[in-house]
PDB file of C-alpha atoms in Angstrom:
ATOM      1  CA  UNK B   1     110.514-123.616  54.660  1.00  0.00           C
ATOM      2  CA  UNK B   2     113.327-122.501  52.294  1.00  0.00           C
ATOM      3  CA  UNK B   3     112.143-118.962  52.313  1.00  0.00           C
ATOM      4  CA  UNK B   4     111.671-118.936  56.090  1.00  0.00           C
ATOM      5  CA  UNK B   5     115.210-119.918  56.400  1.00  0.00           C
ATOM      6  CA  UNK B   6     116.235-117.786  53.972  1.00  0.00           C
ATOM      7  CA  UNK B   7     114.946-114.900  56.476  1.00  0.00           C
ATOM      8  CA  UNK B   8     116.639-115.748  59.238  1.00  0.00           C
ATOM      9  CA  UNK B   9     119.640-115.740  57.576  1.00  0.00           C
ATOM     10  CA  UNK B  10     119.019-112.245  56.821  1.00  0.00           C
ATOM     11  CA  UNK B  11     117.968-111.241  60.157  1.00  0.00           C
ATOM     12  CA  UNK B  12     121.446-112.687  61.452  1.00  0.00           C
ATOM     13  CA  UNK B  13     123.381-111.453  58.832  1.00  0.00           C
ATOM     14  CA  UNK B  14     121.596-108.090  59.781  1.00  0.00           C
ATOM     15  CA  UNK B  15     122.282-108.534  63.525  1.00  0.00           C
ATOM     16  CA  UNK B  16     125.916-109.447  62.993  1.00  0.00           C
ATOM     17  CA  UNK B  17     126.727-106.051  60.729  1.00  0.00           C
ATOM     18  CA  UNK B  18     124.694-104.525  63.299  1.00  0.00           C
ATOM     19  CA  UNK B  19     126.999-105.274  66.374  1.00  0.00           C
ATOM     20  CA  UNK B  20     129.843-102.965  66.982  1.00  0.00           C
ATOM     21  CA  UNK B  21     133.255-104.106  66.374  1.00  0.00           C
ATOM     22  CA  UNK B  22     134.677-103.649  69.982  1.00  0.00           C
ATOM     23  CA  UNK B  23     138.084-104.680  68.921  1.00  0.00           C
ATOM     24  CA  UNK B  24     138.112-101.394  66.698  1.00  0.00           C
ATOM     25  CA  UNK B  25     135.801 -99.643  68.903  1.00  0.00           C
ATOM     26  CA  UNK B  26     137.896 -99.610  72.062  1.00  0.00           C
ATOM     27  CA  UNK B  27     141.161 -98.626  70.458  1.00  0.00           C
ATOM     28  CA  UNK B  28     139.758 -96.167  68.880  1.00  0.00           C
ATOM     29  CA  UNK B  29     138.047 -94.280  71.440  1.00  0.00           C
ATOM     30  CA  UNK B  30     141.314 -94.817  73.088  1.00  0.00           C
ATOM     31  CA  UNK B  31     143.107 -92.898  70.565  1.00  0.00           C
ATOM     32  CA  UNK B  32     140.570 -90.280  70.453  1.00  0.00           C
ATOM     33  CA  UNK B  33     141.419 -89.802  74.045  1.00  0.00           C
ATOM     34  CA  UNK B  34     145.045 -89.419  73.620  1.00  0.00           C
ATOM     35  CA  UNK B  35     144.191 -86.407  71.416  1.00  0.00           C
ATOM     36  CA  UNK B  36     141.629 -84.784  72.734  1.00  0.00           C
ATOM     37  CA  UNK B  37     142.447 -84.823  76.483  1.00  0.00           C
ATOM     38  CA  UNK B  38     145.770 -82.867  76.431  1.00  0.00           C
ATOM     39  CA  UNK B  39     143.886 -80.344  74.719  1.00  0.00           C
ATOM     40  CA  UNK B  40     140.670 -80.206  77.519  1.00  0.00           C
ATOM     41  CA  UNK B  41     143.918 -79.787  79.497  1.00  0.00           C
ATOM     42  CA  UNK B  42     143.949 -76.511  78.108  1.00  0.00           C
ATOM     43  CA  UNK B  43     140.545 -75.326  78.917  1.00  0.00           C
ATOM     44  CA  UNK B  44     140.390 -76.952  82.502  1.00  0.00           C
ATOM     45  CA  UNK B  45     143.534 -75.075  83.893  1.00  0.00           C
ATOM     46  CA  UNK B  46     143.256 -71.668  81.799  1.00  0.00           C
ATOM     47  CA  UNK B  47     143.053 -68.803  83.664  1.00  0.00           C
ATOM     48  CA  UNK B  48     139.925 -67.785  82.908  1.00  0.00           C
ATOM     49  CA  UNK B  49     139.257 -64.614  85.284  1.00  0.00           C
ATOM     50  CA  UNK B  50     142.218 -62.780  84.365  1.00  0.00           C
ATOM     51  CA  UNK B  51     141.934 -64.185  80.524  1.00  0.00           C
ATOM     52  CA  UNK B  52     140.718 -60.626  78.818  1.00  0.00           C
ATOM     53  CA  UNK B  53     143.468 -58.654  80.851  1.00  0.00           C
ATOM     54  CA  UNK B  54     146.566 -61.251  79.393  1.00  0.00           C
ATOM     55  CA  UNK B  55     145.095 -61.360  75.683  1.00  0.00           C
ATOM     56  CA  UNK B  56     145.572 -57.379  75.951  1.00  0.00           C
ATOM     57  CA  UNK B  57     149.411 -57.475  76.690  1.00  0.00           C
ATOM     58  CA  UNK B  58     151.118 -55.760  74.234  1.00  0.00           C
ATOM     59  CA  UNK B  59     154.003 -58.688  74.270  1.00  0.00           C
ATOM     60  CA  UNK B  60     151.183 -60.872  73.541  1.00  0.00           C
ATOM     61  CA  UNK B  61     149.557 -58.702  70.692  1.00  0.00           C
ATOM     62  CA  UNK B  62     153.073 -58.206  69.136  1.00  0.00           C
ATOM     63  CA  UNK B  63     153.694 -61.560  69.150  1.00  0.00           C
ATOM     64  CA  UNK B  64     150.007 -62.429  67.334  1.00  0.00           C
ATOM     65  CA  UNK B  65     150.551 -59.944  65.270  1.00  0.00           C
ATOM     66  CA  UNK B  66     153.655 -61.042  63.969  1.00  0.00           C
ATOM     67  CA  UNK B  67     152.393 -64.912  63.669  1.00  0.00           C
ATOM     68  CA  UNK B  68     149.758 -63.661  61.726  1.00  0.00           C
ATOM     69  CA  UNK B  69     151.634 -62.039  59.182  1.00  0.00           C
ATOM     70  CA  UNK B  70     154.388 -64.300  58.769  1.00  0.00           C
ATOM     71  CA  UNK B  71     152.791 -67.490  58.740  1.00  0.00           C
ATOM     72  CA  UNK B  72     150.395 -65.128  55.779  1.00  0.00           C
ATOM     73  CA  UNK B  73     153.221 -64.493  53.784  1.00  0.00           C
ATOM     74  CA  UNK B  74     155.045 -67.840  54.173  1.00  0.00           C
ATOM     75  CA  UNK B  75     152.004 -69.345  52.733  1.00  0.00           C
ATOM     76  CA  UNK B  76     152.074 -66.617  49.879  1.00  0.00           C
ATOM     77  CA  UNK B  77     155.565 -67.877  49.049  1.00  0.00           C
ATOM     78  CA  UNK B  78     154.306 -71.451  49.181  1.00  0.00           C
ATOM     79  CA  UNK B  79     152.103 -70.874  47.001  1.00  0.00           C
ATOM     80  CA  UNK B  80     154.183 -68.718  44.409  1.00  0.00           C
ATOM     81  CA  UNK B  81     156.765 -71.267  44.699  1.00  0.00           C
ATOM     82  CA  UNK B  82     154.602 -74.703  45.102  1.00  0.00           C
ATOM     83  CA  UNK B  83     151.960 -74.977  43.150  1.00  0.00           C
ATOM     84  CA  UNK B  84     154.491 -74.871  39.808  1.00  0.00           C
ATOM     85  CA  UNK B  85     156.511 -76.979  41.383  1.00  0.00           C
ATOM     86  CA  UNK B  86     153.374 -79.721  42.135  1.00  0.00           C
ATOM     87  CA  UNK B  87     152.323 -78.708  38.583  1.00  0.00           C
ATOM     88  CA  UNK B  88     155.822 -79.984  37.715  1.00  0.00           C
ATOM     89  CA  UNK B  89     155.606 -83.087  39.415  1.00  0.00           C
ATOM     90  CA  UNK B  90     152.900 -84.013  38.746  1.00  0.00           C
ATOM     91  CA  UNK B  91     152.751 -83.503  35.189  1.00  0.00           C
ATOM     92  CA  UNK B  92     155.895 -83.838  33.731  1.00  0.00           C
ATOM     93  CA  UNK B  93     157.775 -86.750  33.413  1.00  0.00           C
ATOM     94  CA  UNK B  94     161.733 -86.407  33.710  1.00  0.00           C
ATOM     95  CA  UNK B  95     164.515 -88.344  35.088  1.00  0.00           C
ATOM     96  CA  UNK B  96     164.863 -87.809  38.936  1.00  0.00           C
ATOM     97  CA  UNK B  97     161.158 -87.280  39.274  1.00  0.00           C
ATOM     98  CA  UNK B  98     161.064 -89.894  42.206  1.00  0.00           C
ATOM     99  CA  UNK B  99     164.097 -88.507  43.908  1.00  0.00           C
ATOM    100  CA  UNK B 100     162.605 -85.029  43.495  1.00  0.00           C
ATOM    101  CA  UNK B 101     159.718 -85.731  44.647  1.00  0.00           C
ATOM    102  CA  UNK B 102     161.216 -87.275  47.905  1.00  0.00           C
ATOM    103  CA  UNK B 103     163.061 -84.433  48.105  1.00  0.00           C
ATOM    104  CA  UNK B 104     160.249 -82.461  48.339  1.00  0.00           C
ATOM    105  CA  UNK B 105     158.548 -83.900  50.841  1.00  0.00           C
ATOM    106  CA  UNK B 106     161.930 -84.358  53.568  1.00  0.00           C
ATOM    107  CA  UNK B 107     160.799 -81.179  55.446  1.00  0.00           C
ATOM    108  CA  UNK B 108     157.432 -83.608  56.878  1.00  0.00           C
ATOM    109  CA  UNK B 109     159.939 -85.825  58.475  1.00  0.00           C
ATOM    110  CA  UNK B 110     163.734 -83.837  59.260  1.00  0.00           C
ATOM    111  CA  UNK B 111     163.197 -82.161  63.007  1.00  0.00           C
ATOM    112  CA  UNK B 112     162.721 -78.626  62.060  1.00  0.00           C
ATOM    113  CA  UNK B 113     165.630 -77.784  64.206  1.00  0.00           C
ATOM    114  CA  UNK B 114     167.794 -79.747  61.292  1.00  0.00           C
ATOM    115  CA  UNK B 115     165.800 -77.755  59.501  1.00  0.00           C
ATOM    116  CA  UNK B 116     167.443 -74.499  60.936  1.00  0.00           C
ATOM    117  CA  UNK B 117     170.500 -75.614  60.834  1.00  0.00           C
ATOM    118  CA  UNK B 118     171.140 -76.111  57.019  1.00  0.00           C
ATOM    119  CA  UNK B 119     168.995 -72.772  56.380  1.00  0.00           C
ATOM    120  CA  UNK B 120     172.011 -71.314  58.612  1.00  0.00           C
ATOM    121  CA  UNK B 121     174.468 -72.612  56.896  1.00  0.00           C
ATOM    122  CA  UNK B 122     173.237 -72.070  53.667  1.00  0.00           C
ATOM    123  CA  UNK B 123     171.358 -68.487  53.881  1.00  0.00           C
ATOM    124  CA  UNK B 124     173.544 -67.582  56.826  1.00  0.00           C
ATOM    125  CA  UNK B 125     176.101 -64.456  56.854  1.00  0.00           C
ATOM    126  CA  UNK B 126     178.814 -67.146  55.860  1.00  0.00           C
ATOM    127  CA  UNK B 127     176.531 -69.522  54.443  1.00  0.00           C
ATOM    128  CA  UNK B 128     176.820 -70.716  50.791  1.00  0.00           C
ATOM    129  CA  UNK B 129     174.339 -68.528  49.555  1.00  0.00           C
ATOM    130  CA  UNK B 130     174.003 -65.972  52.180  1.00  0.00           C
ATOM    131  CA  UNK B 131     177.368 -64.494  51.887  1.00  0.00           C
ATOM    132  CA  UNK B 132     176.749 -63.752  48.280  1.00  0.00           C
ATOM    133  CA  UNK B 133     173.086 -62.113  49.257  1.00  0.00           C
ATOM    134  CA  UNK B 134     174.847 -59.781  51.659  1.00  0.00           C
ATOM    135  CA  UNK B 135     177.797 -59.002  49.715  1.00  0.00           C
ATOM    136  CA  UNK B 136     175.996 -58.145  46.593  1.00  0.00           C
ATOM    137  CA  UNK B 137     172.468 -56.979  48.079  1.00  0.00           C
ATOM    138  CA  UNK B 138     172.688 -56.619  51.661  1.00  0.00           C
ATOM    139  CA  UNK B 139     170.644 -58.885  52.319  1.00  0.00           C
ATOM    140  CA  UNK B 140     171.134 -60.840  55.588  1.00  0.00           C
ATOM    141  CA  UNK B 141     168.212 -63.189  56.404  1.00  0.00           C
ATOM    142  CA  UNK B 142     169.063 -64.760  59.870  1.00  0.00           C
ATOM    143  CA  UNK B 143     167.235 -63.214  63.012  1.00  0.00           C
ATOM    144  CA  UNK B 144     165.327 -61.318  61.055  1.00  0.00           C
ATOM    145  CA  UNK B 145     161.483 -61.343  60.183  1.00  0.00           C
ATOM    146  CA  UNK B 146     162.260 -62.350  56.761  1.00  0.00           C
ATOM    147  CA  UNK B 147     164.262 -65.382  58.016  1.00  0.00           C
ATOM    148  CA  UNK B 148     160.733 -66.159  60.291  1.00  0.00           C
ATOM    149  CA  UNK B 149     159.154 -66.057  57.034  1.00  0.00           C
ATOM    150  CA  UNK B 150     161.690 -68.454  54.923  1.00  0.00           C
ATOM    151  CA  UNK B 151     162.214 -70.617  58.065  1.00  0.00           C
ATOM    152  CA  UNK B 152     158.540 -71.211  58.012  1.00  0.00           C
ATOM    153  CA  UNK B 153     158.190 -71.947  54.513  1.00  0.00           C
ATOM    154  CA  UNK B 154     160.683 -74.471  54.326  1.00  0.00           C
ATOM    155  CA  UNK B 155     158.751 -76.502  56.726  1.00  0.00           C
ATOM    156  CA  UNK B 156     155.162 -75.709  55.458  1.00  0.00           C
ATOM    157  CA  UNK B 157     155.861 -76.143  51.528  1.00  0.00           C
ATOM    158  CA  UNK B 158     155.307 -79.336  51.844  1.00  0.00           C
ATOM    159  CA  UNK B 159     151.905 -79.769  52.794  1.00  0.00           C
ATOM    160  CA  UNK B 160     150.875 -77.547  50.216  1.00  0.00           C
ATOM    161  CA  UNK B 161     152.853 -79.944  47.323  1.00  0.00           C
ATOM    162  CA  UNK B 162     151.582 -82.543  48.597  1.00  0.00           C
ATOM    163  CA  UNK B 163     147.930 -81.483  48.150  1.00  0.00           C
ATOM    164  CA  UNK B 164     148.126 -79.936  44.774  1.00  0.00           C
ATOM    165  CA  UNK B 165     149.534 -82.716  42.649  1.00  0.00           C
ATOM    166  CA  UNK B 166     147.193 -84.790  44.269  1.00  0.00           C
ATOM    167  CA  UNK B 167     144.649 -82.772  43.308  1.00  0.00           C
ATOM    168  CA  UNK B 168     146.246 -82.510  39.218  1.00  0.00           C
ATOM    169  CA  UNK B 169     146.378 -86.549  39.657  1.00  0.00           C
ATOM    170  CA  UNK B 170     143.068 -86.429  39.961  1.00  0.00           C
ATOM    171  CA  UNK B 171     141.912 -83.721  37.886  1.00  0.00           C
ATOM    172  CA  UNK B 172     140.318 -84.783  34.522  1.00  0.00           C
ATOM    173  CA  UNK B 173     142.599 -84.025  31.768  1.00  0.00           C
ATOM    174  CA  UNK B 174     140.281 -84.104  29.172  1.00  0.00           C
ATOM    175  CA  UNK B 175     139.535 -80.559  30.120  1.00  0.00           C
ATOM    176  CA  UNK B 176     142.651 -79.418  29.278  1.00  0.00           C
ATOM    177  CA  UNK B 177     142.860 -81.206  26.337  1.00  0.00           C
ATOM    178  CA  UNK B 178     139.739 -79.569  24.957  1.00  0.00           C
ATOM    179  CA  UNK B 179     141.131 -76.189  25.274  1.00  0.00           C
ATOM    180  CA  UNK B 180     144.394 -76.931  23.524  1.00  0.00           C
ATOM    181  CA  UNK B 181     142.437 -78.081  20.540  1.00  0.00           C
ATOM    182  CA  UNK B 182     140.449 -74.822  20.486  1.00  0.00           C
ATOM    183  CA  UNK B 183     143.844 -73.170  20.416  1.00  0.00           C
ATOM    184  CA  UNK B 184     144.691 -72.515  23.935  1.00  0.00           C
ATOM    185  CA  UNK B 185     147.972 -72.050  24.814  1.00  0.00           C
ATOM    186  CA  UNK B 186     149.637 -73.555  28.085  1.00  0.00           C
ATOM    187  CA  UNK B 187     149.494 -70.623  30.558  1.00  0.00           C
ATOM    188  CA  UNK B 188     145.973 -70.001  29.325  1.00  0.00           C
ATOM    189  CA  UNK B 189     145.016 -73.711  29.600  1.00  0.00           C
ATOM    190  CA  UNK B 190     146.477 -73.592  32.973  1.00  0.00           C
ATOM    191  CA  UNK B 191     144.802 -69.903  34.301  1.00  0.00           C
ATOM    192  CA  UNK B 192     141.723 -70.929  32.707  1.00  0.00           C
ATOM    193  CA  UNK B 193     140.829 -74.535  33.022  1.00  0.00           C
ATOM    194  CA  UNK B 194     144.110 -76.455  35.287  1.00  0.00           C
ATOM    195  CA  UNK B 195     143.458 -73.781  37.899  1.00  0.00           C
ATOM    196  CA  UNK B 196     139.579 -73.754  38.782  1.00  0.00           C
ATOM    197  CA  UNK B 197     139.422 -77.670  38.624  1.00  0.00           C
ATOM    198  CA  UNK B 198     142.314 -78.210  41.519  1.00  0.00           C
ATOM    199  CA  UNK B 199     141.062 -75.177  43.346  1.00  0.00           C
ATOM    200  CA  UNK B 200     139.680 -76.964  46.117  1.00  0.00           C
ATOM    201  CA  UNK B 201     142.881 -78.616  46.277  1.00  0.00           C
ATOM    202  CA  UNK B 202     144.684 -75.406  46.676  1.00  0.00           C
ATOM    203  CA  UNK B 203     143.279 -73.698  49.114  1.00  0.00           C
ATOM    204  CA  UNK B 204     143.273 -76.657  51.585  1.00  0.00           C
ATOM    205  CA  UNK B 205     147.188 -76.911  50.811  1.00  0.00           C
ATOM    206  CA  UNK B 206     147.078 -73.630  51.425  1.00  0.00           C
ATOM    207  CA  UNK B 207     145.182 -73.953  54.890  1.00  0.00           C
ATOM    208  CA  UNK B 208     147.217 -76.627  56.036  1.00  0.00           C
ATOM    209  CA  UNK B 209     150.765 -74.836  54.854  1.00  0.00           C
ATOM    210  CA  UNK B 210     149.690 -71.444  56.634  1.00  0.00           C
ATOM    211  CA  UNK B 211     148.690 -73.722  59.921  1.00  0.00           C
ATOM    212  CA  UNK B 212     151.876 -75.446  60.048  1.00  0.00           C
ATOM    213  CA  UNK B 213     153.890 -72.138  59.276  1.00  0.00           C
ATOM    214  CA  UNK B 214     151.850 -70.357  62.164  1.00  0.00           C
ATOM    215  CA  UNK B 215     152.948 -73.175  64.590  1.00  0.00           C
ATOM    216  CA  UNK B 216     156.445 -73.596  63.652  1.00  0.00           C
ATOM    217  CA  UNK B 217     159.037 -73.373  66.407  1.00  0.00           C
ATOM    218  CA  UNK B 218     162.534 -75.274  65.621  1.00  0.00           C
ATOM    219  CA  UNK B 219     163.591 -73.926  62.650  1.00  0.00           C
ATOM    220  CA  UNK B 220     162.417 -70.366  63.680  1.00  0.00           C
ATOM    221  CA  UNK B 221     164.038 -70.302  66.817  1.00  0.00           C
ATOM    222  CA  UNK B 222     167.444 -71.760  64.932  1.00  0.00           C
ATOM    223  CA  UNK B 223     167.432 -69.582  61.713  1.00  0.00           C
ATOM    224  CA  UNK B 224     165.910 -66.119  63.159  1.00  0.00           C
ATOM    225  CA  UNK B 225     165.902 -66.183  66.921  1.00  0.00           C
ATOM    226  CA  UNK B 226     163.902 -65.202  69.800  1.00  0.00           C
ATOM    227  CA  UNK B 227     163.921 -61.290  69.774  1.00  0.00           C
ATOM    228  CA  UNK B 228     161.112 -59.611  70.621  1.00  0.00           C
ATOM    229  CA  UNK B 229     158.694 -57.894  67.837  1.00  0.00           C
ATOM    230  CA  UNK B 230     161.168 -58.629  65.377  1.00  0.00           C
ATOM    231  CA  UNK B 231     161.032 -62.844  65.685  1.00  0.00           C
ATOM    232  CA  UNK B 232     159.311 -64.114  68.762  1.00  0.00           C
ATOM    233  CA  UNK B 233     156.172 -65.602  67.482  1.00  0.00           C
ATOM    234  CA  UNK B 234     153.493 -67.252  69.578  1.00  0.00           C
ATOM    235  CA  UNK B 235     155.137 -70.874  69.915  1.00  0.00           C
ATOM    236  CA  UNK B 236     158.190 -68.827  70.771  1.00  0.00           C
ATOM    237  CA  UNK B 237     156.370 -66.884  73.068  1.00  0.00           C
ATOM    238  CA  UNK B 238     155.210 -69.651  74.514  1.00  0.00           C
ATOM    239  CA  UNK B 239     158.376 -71.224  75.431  1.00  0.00           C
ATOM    240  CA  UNK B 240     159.905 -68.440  76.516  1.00  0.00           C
ATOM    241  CA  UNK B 241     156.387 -68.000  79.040  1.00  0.00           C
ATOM    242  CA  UNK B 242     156.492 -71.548  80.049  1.00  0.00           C
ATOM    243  CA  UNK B 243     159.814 -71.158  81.874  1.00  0.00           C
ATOM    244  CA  UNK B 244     158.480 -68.051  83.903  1.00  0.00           C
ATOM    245  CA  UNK B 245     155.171 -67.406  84.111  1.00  0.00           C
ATOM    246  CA  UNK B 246     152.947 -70.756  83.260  1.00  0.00           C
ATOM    247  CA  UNK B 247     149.594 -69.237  83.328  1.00  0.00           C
ATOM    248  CA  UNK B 248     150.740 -67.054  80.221  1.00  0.00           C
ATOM    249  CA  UNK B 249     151.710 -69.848  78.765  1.00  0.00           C
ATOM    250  CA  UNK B 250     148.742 -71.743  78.523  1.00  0.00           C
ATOM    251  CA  UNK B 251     146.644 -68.483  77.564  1.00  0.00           C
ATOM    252  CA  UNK B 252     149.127 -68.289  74.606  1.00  0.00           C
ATOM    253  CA  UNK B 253     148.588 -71.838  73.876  1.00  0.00           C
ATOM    254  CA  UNK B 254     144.830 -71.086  73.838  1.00  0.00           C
ATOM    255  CA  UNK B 255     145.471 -68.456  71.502  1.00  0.00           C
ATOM    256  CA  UNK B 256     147.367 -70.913  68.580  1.00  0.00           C
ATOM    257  CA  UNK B 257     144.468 -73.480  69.441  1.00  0.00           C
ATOM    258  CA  UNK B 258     141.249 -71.394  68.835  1.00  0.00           C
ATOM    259  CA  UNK B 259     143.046 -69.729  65.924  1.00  0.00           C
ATOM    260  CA  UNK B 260     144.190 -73.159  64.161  1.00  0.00           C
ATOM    261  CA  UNK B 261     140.679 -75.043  65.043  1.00  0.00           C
ATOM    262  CA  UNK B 262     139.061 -71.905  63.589  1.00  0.00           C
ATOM    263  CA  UNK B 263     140.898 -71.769  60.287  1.00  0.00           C
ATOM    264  CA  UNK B 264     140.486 -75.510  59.938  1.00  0.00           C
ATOM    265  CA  UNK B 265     136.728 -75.778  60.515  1.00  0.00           C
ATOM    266  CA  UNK B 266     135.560 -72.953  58.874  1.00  0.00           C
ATOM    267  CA  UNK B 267     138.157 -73.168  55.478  1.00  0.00           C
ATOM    268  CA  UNK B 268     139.644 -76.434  55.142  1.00  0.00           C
ATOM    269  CA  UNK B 269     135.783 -78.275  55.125  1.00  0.00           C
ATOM    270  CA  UNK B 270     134.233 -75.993  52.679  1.00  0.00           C
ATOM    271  CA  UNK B 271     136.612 -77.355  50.136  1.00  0.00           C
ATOM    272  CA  UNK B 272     137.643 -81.039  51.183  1.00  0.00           C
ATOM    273  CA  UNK B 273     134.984 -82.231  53.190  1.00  0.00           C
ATOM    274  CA  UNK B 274     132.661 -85.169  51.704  1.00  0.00           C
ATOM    275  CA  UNK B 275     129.063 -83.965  50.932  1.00  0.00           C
TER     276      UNK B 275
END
């Protein structure tokens, strides 16, 4: 008797964590929805007949082009300039470390048009350090492809900190502790044993930081402009088709979405994605 109860128990114990939890379930495939429709939107109203003849534009080629490379060597910049200063953040304990830190991460949440607006006004022709870059250089960095590059790492840096000291959090530092008591020093402890174990988190900083830099439109369009071959990218390009010729638009759009889904599938899950 007890062991007969005991089974139904289990079969309704089994039947209960069986059952789908519809008040999860619905909201859920509601929110899946919301994403994933505007993006069928795409597909459903593309152009498709005359889609090989408007990928073969030259204003559309120049302005792929020129996403491609910038949003390349934004993330090369990131990555010069970010994964030291994760390293520092992560593994160095000073005063301000909090309020550095938060610091950091402010490009995720200002509007990247804010975001323009202080890289005008401090890498600008008058700006507090652009005056001095022109004066003594030459350099001028607004509404130029350089400023596309430096608008888009400012709001793309970010993602890449973000990823790499979570990835030194997690690393195991007995690793690294080994090596210094065979005599390693601290660049070779970091080239040869900090560096392959946060790998994975690198690159998929580095995926998400070039995706965000190849879709960035406020801060570009404030710091460097809209001029053709030398700063329209593809989100610019975009919104400058959207306003005259809507069917160019969307193939543009088309363009950013195959590219970013690509990049994402194919990189970002070889070195994050659960086994």
């Amino acid at each position: 008797m007890a062991r007969s109860s005991s089974d139904r128990r289990d079969r309704a114990g089994r039947e209960v964590a069986g059952r789908l939890p519809w008040v999860l379930v619905v909201p859920a495939v509601a929110g899946l929805v919301f994403l994933v429709l505007p993006l069928a939107g795409l597909l459903v109203r593309a152009p498709w007949a005359t889609l090989p003849e408007r990928l073969t534009e030259p204003q559309v080629l120049e302005a792929l082009r020129l996403s491609l490379v910038c949003a390349t060597v934004a993330t090369a910049v990131c990555l010069l300039l970010g994964v030291p200063l994760a390293w520092l953040l992560a593994r160095v304990s000073f005063p301000g470390r909090r309020l550095v830190r938060a610091l950091v991460t402010v490009p995720l949440v200002l509007p990247p048009v804010v975001g323009g607006v202080a890289l005008l006004l401090v890498l600008g022709r008058r700006g507090l350090v652009g005056e001095w870059l022109e004066s003594t250089f030459g350099v001028t960095l607004p509404f130029t492809t350089l400023g596309v590059v430096v608008a888009e790492a400012f709001v793309a840096m970010p993602f890449l900190v973000i990823s790499v000291e979570g990835a030194l959090r997690a690393a195991d530092r007995r690793y690294e502790e080994a090596a210094a008591t065979l005599g390693a020093g601290r660049w070779t402890v970091f080239r040869r044993v900090t560096l392959p174990l946060i790998m994975p988190g690198v690159v998929a900083g580095a995926v998400l930081c070039w995706a965000r830099a190849l879709g960035e439109f406020g801060a570009t369009i404030t710091f460097a402009g809209n001029f053709p071959g030398t700063t329209r990218t593809m989100p610019l390009a975009v919104y400058l088709a959207l306003e005259t010729d809507p069917e160019a638009a969307i193939v543009l759009s088309l363009v950013l979405l195959a590219v970013s889904v690509v990049v994402l599938a194919s990189l970002r899950d070889r070195w994050v994605a659960a086994p």
